[in-house]
CSV table of C-alpha atoms and ligand atoms in Angstrom, one decimal:
chain,number,residue,atom,x,y,z
A,1,MET,CA,0.7,19.2,22.5
A,2,SER,CA,2.9,18.1,19.7
A,3,ALA,CA,2.3,14.7,18.1
A,4,LYS,CA,5.0,12.1,18.1
A,5,ILE,CA,6.0,11.1,14.5
A,6,LEU,CA,5.6,7.6,13.1
A,7,ASP,CA,8.7,7.7,10.9
A,8,GLY,CA,8.0,5.5,7.8
A,9,ARG,CA,11.7,5.7,6.8
A,10,VAL,CA,12.8,4.1,10.0
A,11,ILE,CA,9.9,1.5,10.2
A,12,ALA,CA,10.2,0.6,6.5
A,13,ASP,CA,14.1,0.3,6.8
A,14,GLU,CA,13.7,-2.2,9.7
A,15,LEU,CA,11.1,-4.2,7.7
A,16,ARG,CA,13.4,-4.2,4.6
A,17,ALA,CA,16.3,-5.5,6.6
A,18,GLN,CA,14.2,-8.4,7.9
A,19,VAL,CA,13.0,-9.1,4.4
A,20,ALA,CA,16.7,-9.3,3.2
A,21,VAL,CA,17.4,-11.9,5.9
A,22,GLU,CA,14.4,-14.0,4.9
A,23,ALA,CA,15.1,-13.5,1.2
A,24,ALA,CA,18.6,-14.9,1.6
A,25,GLN,CA,17.2,-18.1,3.4
A,26,ILE,CA,14.5,-18.6,0.8
A,27,SER,CA,16.9,-18.1,-2.0
A,28,ALA,CA,19.2,-20.8,-0.5
A,29,LYS,CA,16.2,-23.2,-0.4
A,30,LEU,CA,14.8,-22.3,-3.9
A,31,GLY,CA,18.2,-22.3,-5.6
A,32,ARG,CA,17.2,-18.9,-7.1
A,33,LYS,CA,16.2,-15.5,-5.8
A,34,PRO,CA,12.5,-14.7,-5.3
A,35,GLY,CA,11.4,-12.7,-8.3
A,36,LEU,CA,9.2,-9.7,-8.7
A,37,VAL,CA,8.0,-8.4,-12.0
A,38,ALA,CA,6.6,-4.8,-12.4
A,39,VAL,CA,4.5,-4.0,-15.5
A,40,LEU,CA,4.1,-0.4,-16.4
A,41,VAL,CA,1.9,0.7,-19.3
A,42,GLY,CA,2.4,4.3,-20.5
A,43,ASP,CA,4.7,7.1,-19.3
A,44,ASP,CA,3.0,8.6,-16.3
A,45,PRO,CA,5.9,10.2,-14.4
A,46,ALA,CA,4.6,9.3,-10.9
A,47,SER,CA,4.1,5.7,-12.0
A,48,GLN,CA,7.5,5.6,-13.5
A,49,ALA,CA,9.0,6.9,-10.3
A,50,TYR,CA,7.1,4.2,-8.2
A,51,VAL,CA,8.2,1.4,-10.5
A,52,LYS,CA,11.8,2.6,-10.3
A,53,SER,CA,11.8,2.7,-6.5
A,54,LYS,CA,10.1,-0.7,-6.3
A,55,GLY,CA,12.8,-2.2,-8.6
A,56,LYS,CA,15.6,-0.8,-6.6
A,57,ALA,CA,14.1,-1.9,-3.3
A,58,THR,CA,13.7,-5.5,-4.7
A,59,ILE,CA,17.3,-5.7,-5.7
A,60,ASP,CA,18.5,-4.1,-2.4
A,61,ALA,CA,16.6,-6.9,-0.6
A,62,GLY,CA,18.4,-9.6,-2.5
A,63,MET,CA,15.5,-10.4,-4.8
A,64,ALA,CA,15.3,-10.6,-8.5
A,65,SER,CA,13.6,-7.6,-10.2
A,66,PHE,CA,12.1,-7.7,-13.7
A,67,GLU,CA,10.4,-4.8,-15.5
A,68,HIS,CA,8.1,-4.7,-18.5
A,69,ARG,CA,7.6,-1.2,-19.9
A,70,LEU,CA,4.8,-1.1,-22.5
A,71,PRO,CA,3.7,1.9,-24.6
A,72,GLU,CA,0.7,4.0,-23.7
A,73,GLY,CA,-1.2,2.5,-26.7
A,74,THR,CA,-0.9,-1.1,-25.6
A,75,SER,CA,-4.1,-3.1,-26.1
A,76,GLU,CA,-5.8,-5.1,-23.4
A,77,GLN,CA,-5.1,-8.2,-25.4
A,78,GLU,CA,-1.4,-7.5,-25.5
A,79,LEU,CA,-1.3,-6.9,-21.7
A,80,LEU,CA,-3.3,-10.1,-21.0
A,81,ALA,CA,-0.9,-12.0,-23.2
A,82,LEU,CA,2.1,-10.8,-21.2
A,83,ILE,CA,0.3,-11.7,-17.9
A,84,ALA,CA,-0.4,-15.2,-19.2
A,85,LYS,CA,3.3,-15.5,-19.9
A,86,LEU,CA,4.3,-14.2,-16.4
A,87,ASN,CA,1.8,-16.5,-14.8
A,88,ALA,CA,3.5,-19.5,-16.5
A,89,ASP,CA,7.0,-18.4,-15.7
A,90,ASP,CA,8.3,-20.3,-12.7
A,91,THR,CA,11.0,-17.7,-11.8
A,92,VAL,CA,8.3,-15.0,-11.3
A,93,ASP,CA,6.9,-15.1,-7.8
A,94,GLY,CA,5.1,-11.7,-7.9
A,95,ILE,CA,3.4,-9.8,-10.6
A,96,LEU,CA,2.6,-6.1,-10.1
A,97,VAL,CA,0.7,-4.2,-12.7
A,98,GLN,CA,1.2,-0.5,-11.9
A,99,LEU,CA,-2.1,1.4,-11.7
A,100,PRO,CA,-3.7,3.4,-13.2
A,101,LEU,CA,-3.8,1.8,-16.6
A,102,PRO,CA,-4.7,3.7,-19.8
A,103,GLY,CA,-8.4,4.0,-20.6
A,104,GLN,CA,-8.6,1.4,-23.3
A,105,ILE,CA,-7.7,-1.3,-20.8
A,106,ASP,CA,-10.2,-2.8,-18.4
A,107,THR,CA,-8.4,-2.7,-15.1
A,108,ALA,CA,-10.6,-5.3,-13.4
A,109,ARG,CA,-10.1,-7.8,-16.2
A,110,VAL,CA,-6.4,-7.3,-15.9
A,111,ILE,CA,-6.3,-7.8,-12.2
A,112,GLU,CA,-8.4,-11.0,-12.5
A,113,ALA,CA,-6.0,-12.3,-15.0
A,114,ILE,CA,-3.1,-12.4,-12.5
A,115,ASP,CA,-2.5,-15.7,-10.8
A,116,PRO,CA,-3.8,-15.1,-7.3
A,117,ALA,CA,-0.7,-16.9,-5.9
A,118,LYS,CA,1.5,-14.3,-7.6
A,119,ASP,CA,-0.8,-11.3,-6.8
A,120,VAL,CA,1.6,-9.4,-4.6
A,121,ASP,CA,-0.6,-6.3,-4.7
A,122,GLY,CA,-3.5,-8.4,-3.2
A,123,PHE,CA,-5.9,-6.8,-5.5
A,124,HIS,CA,-7.4,-10.0,-7.1
A,125,PRO,CA,-10.9,-10.7,-5.9
A,126,MET,CA,-9.7,-14.0,-4.6
A,127,ASN,CA,-7.3,-12.3,-2.3
A,128,ALA,CA,-9.8,-9.6,-1.5
A,129,GLY,CA,-12.4,-12.2,-0.7
A,130,ARG,CA,-10.0,-14.3,1.5
A,131,LEU,CA,-9.0,-11.2,3.4
A,132,ALA,CA,-12.7,-10.4,3.9
A,133,THR,CA,-13.5,-13.9,5.2
A,134,GLY,CA,-10.5,-14.1,7.5
A,135,LEU,CA,-8.5,-16.6,5.3
A,136,PRO,CA,-4.8,-16.2,4.8
A,137,SER,CA,-4.2,-14.0,1.7
A,138,LEU,CA,-1.8,-11.7,0.0
A,139,VAL,CA,-2.8,-8.3,1.5
A,140,PRO,CA,-2.4,-5.0,-0.3
A,141,GLY,CA,0.9,-3.3,0.7
A,142,THR,CA,-0.4,0.2,1.7
A,143,PRO,CA,-3.0,-1.0,4.2
A,144,MET,CA,-0.6,-3.5,5.5
A,145,GLY,CA,1.8,-0.7,6.1
A,146,CYS,CA,-0.8,1.4,7.8
A,147,ILE,CA,-1.4,-1.5,10.3
A,148,ILE,CA,2.2,-1.9,11.0
A,149,MET,CA,2.5,1.9,11.7
A,150,ALA,CA,-0.6,1.9,13.9
A,151,LYS,CA,0.8,-0.9,16.0
A,152,LYS,CA,3.9,1.2,16.7
A,153,ALA,CA,1.6,3.7,18.5
A,154,HIS,CA,-0.8,1.1,20.1
A,155,ALA,CA,0.2,-2.3,21.5
A,156,SER,CA,-3.2,-3.5,20.4
A,157,LEU,CA,-5.8,-2.0,18.1
A,158,ALA,CA,-8.6,-4.0,19.7
A,159,GLY,CA,-11.5,-1.9,20.8
A,160,LEU,CA,-10.2,1.3,19.2
A,161,ASP,CA,-12.7,3.5,17.3
A,162,ALA,CA,-11.0,3.5,13.9
A,163,VAL,CA,-12.2,5.7,11.1
A,164,VAL,CA,-11.1,5.0,7.5
A,165,VAL,CA,-11.7,8.0,5.2
A,166,GLY,CA,-11.8,6.6,1.7
A,167,ARG,CA,-13.2,3.3,0.2
A,168,SER,CA,-10.9,2.4,-2.7
A,169,ASN,CA,-10.1,-1.2,-3.4
A,170,ILE,CA,-6.4,-0.3,-3.0
A,171,VAL,CA,-6.5,1.2,0.5
A,172,GLY,CA,-9.8,1.9,2.1
A,173,LYS,CA,-11.6,-1.3,1.8
A,174,PRO,CA,-8.7,-3.7,2.6
A,175,LEU,CA,-7.6,-1.4,5.4
A,176,ALA,CA,-11.2,-1.7,6.9
A,177,GLN,CA,-10.9,-5.5,6.7
A,178,LEU,CA,-7.5,-5.5,8.4
A,179,LEU,CA,-8.8,-3.3,11.2
A,180,ILE,CA,-11.8,-5.5,11.8
A,181,ALA,CA,-9.4,-8.4,12.0
A,182,GLU,CA,-7.5,-6.5,14.7
A,183,SER,CA,-10.8,-6.1,16.6
A,184,ALA,CA,-11.1,-2.3,16.1
A,185,THR,CA,-14.6,-0.8,15.8
A,186,VAL,CA,-14.5,0.4,12.1
A,187,THR,CA,-16.3,3.2,10.3
A,188,VAL,CA,-15.6,3.7,6.6
A,189,ALA,CA,-16.3,7.3,5.6
A,190,HIS,CA,-15.9,8.9,2.2
A,191,SER,CA,-16.7,12.0,0.2
A,192,LYS,CA,-20.6,11.4,0.6
A,193,THR,CA,-20.4,10.9,4.3
A,194,LYS,CA,-22.7,13.2,6.3
A,195,ASP,CA,-21.0,15.3,9.1
A,196,LEU,CA,-17.5,13.9,8.0
A,197,LYS,CA,-15.7,16.2,10.4
A,198,GLU,CA,-17.9,14.8,13.4
A,199,VAL,CA,-17.2,11.2,12.2
A,200,CYS,CA,-13.4,12.0,12.1
A,201,ARG,CA,-13.6,13.5,15.5
A,202,ARG,CA,-14.8,10.2,17.0
A,203,ALA,CA,-11.7,8.4,15.9
A,204,ASP,CA,-8.9,7.1,18.1
A,205,LEU,CA,-7.3,5.9,15.1
A,206,LEU,CA,-7.9,8.1,11.9
A,207,CYS,CA,-6.6,6.8,8.6
A,208,VAL,CA,-7.1,9.1,5.6
A,209,ALA,CA,-6.9,7.9,2.1
A,210,ILE,CA,-9.2,10.2,0.0
A,211,GLY,CA,-6.6,11.7,-2.4
A,212,LYS,CA,-7.4,15.3,-1.6
A,213,THR,CA,-4.7,17.8,-0.5
A,214,GLU,CA,-4.8,18.6,3.3
A,215,PHE,CA,-8.5,17.7,3.3
A,216,VAL,CA,-8.6,16.8,7.0
A,217,LYS,CA,-8.1,19.8,9.3
A,218,GLY,CA,-6.7,20.1,12.8
A,219,ASP,CA,-10.1,20.6,14.3
A,220,TRP,CA,-11.4,17.2,12.8
A,221,ILE,CA,-9.0,15.3,15.0
A,222,LYS,CA,-9.8,14.0,18.5
A,223,PRO,CA,-7.1,15.2,20.9
A,224,GLY,CA,-4.7,12.3,21.5
A,225,ALA,CA,-5.7,10.4,18.4
A,226,THR,CA,-3.3,8.6,16.1
A,227,VAL,CA,-3.4,9.9,12.5
A,228,ILE,CA,-2.3,7.8,9.5
A,229,ASP,CA,-2.1,9.9,6.4
A,230,VAL,CA,-2.1,7.8,3.2
A,231,GLY,CA,-2.3,10.8,0.8
A,232,ILE,CA,0.5,11.6,-1.6
A,233,ASN,CA,-0.5,14.8,-3.5
A,234,ARG,CA,1.8,16.8,-5.6
A,235,VAL,CA,1.4,20.7,-5.3
A,236,PRO,CA,3.6,23.5,-6.4
A,237,GLY,CA,6.1,24.4,-3.7
A,238,PRO,CA,7.6,28.0,-2.9
A,239,ASP,CA,10.5,27.2,-5.2
A,240,GLY,CA,8.3,26.4,-8.1
A,241,LYS,CA,9.1,22.7,-7.9
A,242,ASN,CA,6.4,20.2,-6.9
A,243,LYS,CA,6.3,19.1,-3.3
A,244,LEU,CA,4.4,16.3,-1.7
A,245,VAL,CA,1.7,16.8,0.8
A,246,GLY,CA,-0.8,14.5,2.5
A,247,ASP,CA,-4.6,14.3,2.8
A,248,VAL,CA,-4.2,15.8,6.3
A,249,ALA,CA,-3.2,19.4,7.2
A,250,TYR,CA,0.0,18.3,8.9
A,251,GLU,CA,1.0,21.3,11.0
A,252,GLU,CA,-2.5,21.8,12.5
A,253,ALA,CA,-3.1,17.9,13.0
A,254,ALA,CA,0.3,17.6,14.7
A,255,LYS,CA,-0.8,20.0,17.4
A,256,VAL,CA,-3.9,17.9,18.4
A,257,ALA,CA,-2.9,14.3,17.6
A,258,ALA,CA,-0.7,12.1,19.9
A,259,TRP,CA,0.9,10.3,16.9
A,260,ILE,CA,1.0,11.2,13.2
A,261,THR,CA,2.7,10.0,9.9
A,262,PRO,CA,4.5,12.7,7.9
A,263,VAL,CA,4.2,13.1,4.2
A,264,PRO,CA,6.7,12.3,2.6
A,265,GLY,CA,8.5,9.8,4.8
A,266,GLY,CA,5.3,8.1,6.1
A,267,VAL,CA,3.0,5.4,4.7
A,268,GLY,CA,4.5,5.7,1.2
A,269,ARG,CA,7.7,4.2,2.5
A,270,MET,CA,5.8,1.3,3.9
A,271,THR,CA,4.0,0.4,0.7
A,272,VAL,CA,7.3,-0.7,-1.1
A,273,ALA,CA,8.5,-2.6,2.0
A,274,CYS,CA,5.2,-4.5,2.3
A,275,LEU,CA,5.4,-5.4,-1.4
A,276,LEU,CA,8.6,-7.1,-0.6
A,277,VAL,CA,7.1,-9.0,2.3
A,278,ASN,CA,4.3,-10.2,-0.1
A,279,THR,CA,6.9,-11.3,-2.7
A,280,LEU,CA,8.6,-13.4,0.0
A,281,ARG,CA,5.3,-14.8,1.1
A,282,ALA,CA,4.4,-15.6,-2.5
A,283,ALA,CA,7.7,-17.3,-3.1
A,284,ALA,CA,7.5,-19.4,-0.1
A,285,ALA,CA,3.9,-20.4,-0.6
A,286,ARG,CA,4.4,-21.3,-4.2
A,287,ALA,CA,7.4,-23.6,-3.3
A,288,GLY,CA,5.5,-25.2,-0.4
A,289,LEU,CA,8.1,-23.7,2.1
A,290,GLU,CA,7.3,-22.5,5.6
A,291,ALA,CA,5.9,-18.9,5.7
A,292,PRO,CA,8.6,-16.2,6.3
A,293,LYS,CA,8.5,-15.0,9.9
A,294,ILE,CA,7.4,-11.4,8.9
B,301,LIG,N1,-1.1,2.7,-7.8
B,301,LIG,C1,-1.2,3.3,-6.8
B,301,LIG,N2,-0.8,2.5,-5.7
B,301,LIG,C2,-0.6,1.3,-6.2
B,301,LIG,C3,-0.2,0.0,-5.7
B,301,LIG,O1,-0.1,-0.2,-4.5
B,301,LIG,N3,0.0,-0.9,-6.6
B,301,LIG,C4,-0.1,-0.7,-7.9
B,301,LIG,N4,0.2,-1.8,-8.7
B,301,LIG,N5,-0.5,0.4,-8.4
B,301,LIG,C5,-0.7,1.4,-7.6
């Protein structure tokens, strides 16, 4: 058997095209474009690349993109002062602080300082709590992307045995909440889970976000399962340049699974597209407009 590919490029492009249509309509009603601000502290190359691609995608979708690049040594006070300014700026609908932050800054305090109505990453405890209690909220982009991809393979996720490997606030925990809301039977596994291989083998839908290169092997996968690989790991390639690989051993897994996301070109593409969806939702909600139809 060879798995069918859930192509993040195609699915994300479709979503981005829908975002562009809705963005034009909202812009006409607001009299300005929905605006997304990315804040980057320090010069981590991967974070710089993410922020750049988010900025380009925002502009391509017909929205306004603003960037604040602060030096590595920025204090927590300075960052909090910038966030207060962005919270008060009416042209800003979404605020994204790229993570990780340098060690002198308390990440939780920064996230809590963002106006929950502008929290397009969905990391604020208010949004996390609303998601957990089934209230409308801004939902983190990566897990939202995982659900959209899983639904390309399954008309409904109800009743599926879903296993999430990883328990981060960015992916694992919100993904588990979204899967519960879809009526899947959800297990959250992690590095301390006993018999992790056997737990994974029970999954109809296996979502892996553990941040370890090719951690999940082919014989950890139930034949016919859907595999969503959230990992983006940089490893040296044969040409000496870094290449991207997932948390799942792709070649082996693709022989067993029915559906699989590649790396690159899988979930990573969806994260940015979902961030744009959240910016639209935030812009509409803040202006008291009807929610966008995506
Ligand atoms: N770092 C890794 N993933 C993310 C994300 O989705 N949002 C932000 N802000 N930082 C990240």
